[in-house]
Amino acid sequence: MPISRIANDSRIIDICKELLNDDVYLFKDMAVLKEPNADGFELHQDYAWWQPVDNNNFKILNPSKIISVVISINEATE
């Protein structure tokens, strides 16, 4: 299933809209593949990396209006 199809699922969109109190748009997608028994990711914030940009006339002027969504597509044990 393409990431864009998952990202445009109304269950995700509706939650993001409610959290941001605004319309939402997919700005970037990414798939992370983790090998079995590999370490995961430490808890972190992406806010510092999001700076005001103009991406193909789509302006992001307020990084506090950006939300990251992580979806595990395999069973998680921890």
C-alpha positions as semicolon CSV with decimal commas, in nm:
position;residue;x (nm);y (nm);z (nm)
1;M;0,000;0,000;0,000
2;P;0,149;0,339;-0,096
3;I;0,234;0,574;0,190
4;S;0,013;0,843;0,035
5;R;-0,289;0,614;0,065
6;I;-0,219;0,557;0,434
7;A;-0,148;0,927;0,493
8;N;-0,477;1,027;0,332
9;D;-0,685;0,789;0,542
10;S;-0,967;0,987;0,704
11;R;-0,890;0,834;1,046
12;I;-0,547;0,996;1,040
13;I;-0,658;1,320;0,872
14;D;-0,941;1,376;1,121
15;I;-0,714;1,332;1,424
16;C;-0,451;1,568;1,280
17;K;-0,716;1,830;1,198
18;E;-0,848;1,811;1,551
19;L;-0,502;1,842;1,707
20;L;-0,399;2,138;1,489
21;N;-0,743;2,298;1,463
22;D;-0,675;2,353;1,092
23;D;-0,669;2,183;0,753
24;V;-0,379;1,945;0,698
25;Y;-0,157;1,862;0,401
26;L;0,099;1,590;0,342
27;F;0,431;1,772;0,320
28;K;0,674;1,481;0,337
29;D;0,653;1,106;0,370
30;M;0,913;0,854;0,475
31;A;0,932;0,481;0,528
32;V;1,179;0,347;0,784
33;L;1,273;-0,018;0,756
34;K;1,407;-0,175;1,074
35;E;1,581;-0,511;1,063
36;P;1,476;-0,771;1,323
37;N;1,659;-0,724;1,655
38;A;1,787;-0,379;1,550
39;D;1,765;-0,088;1,790
40;G;1,472;0,148;1,758
41;F;1,463;0,525;1,781
42;E;1,504;0,726;2,100
43;L;1,216;0,955;2,192
44;H;1,281;1,288;2,021
45;Q;1,119;1,601;1,879
46;D;1,140;1,694;1,510
47;Y;1,034;2,056;1,568
48;A;1,390;2,194;1,548
49;W;1,429;2,057;1,195
50;W;1,114;2,219;1,056
51;Q;1,194;2,573;0,946
52;P;0,975;2,806;0,739
53;V;1,002;2,690;0,377
54;D;0,838;2,745;0,043
55;N;0,800;2,405;-0,124
56;N;0,648;2,442;-0,471
57;N;0,440;2,741;-0,358
58;F;0,322;2,555;-0,047
59;K;0,430;2,784;0,232
60;I;0,498;2,662;0,581
61;L;0,538;2,972;0,790
62;N;0,457;2,836;1,132
63;P;0,647;2,519;1,231
64;S;0,422;2,483;1,536
65;K;0,145;2,388;1,291
66;I;0,336;2,079;1,175
67;I;0,263;1,733;1,309
68;S;0,455;1,410;1,262
69;V;0,265;1,084;1,248
70;V;0,432;0,747;1,310
71;I;0,250;0,428;1,222
72;S;0,393;0,085;1,297
73;I;0,279;-0,158;1,032
74;N;0,417;-0,463;1,206
75;E;0,336;-0,591;1,552
76;A;0,540;-0,410;1,817
77;T;0,658;-0,600;2,122
78;E;0,791;-0,307;2,328
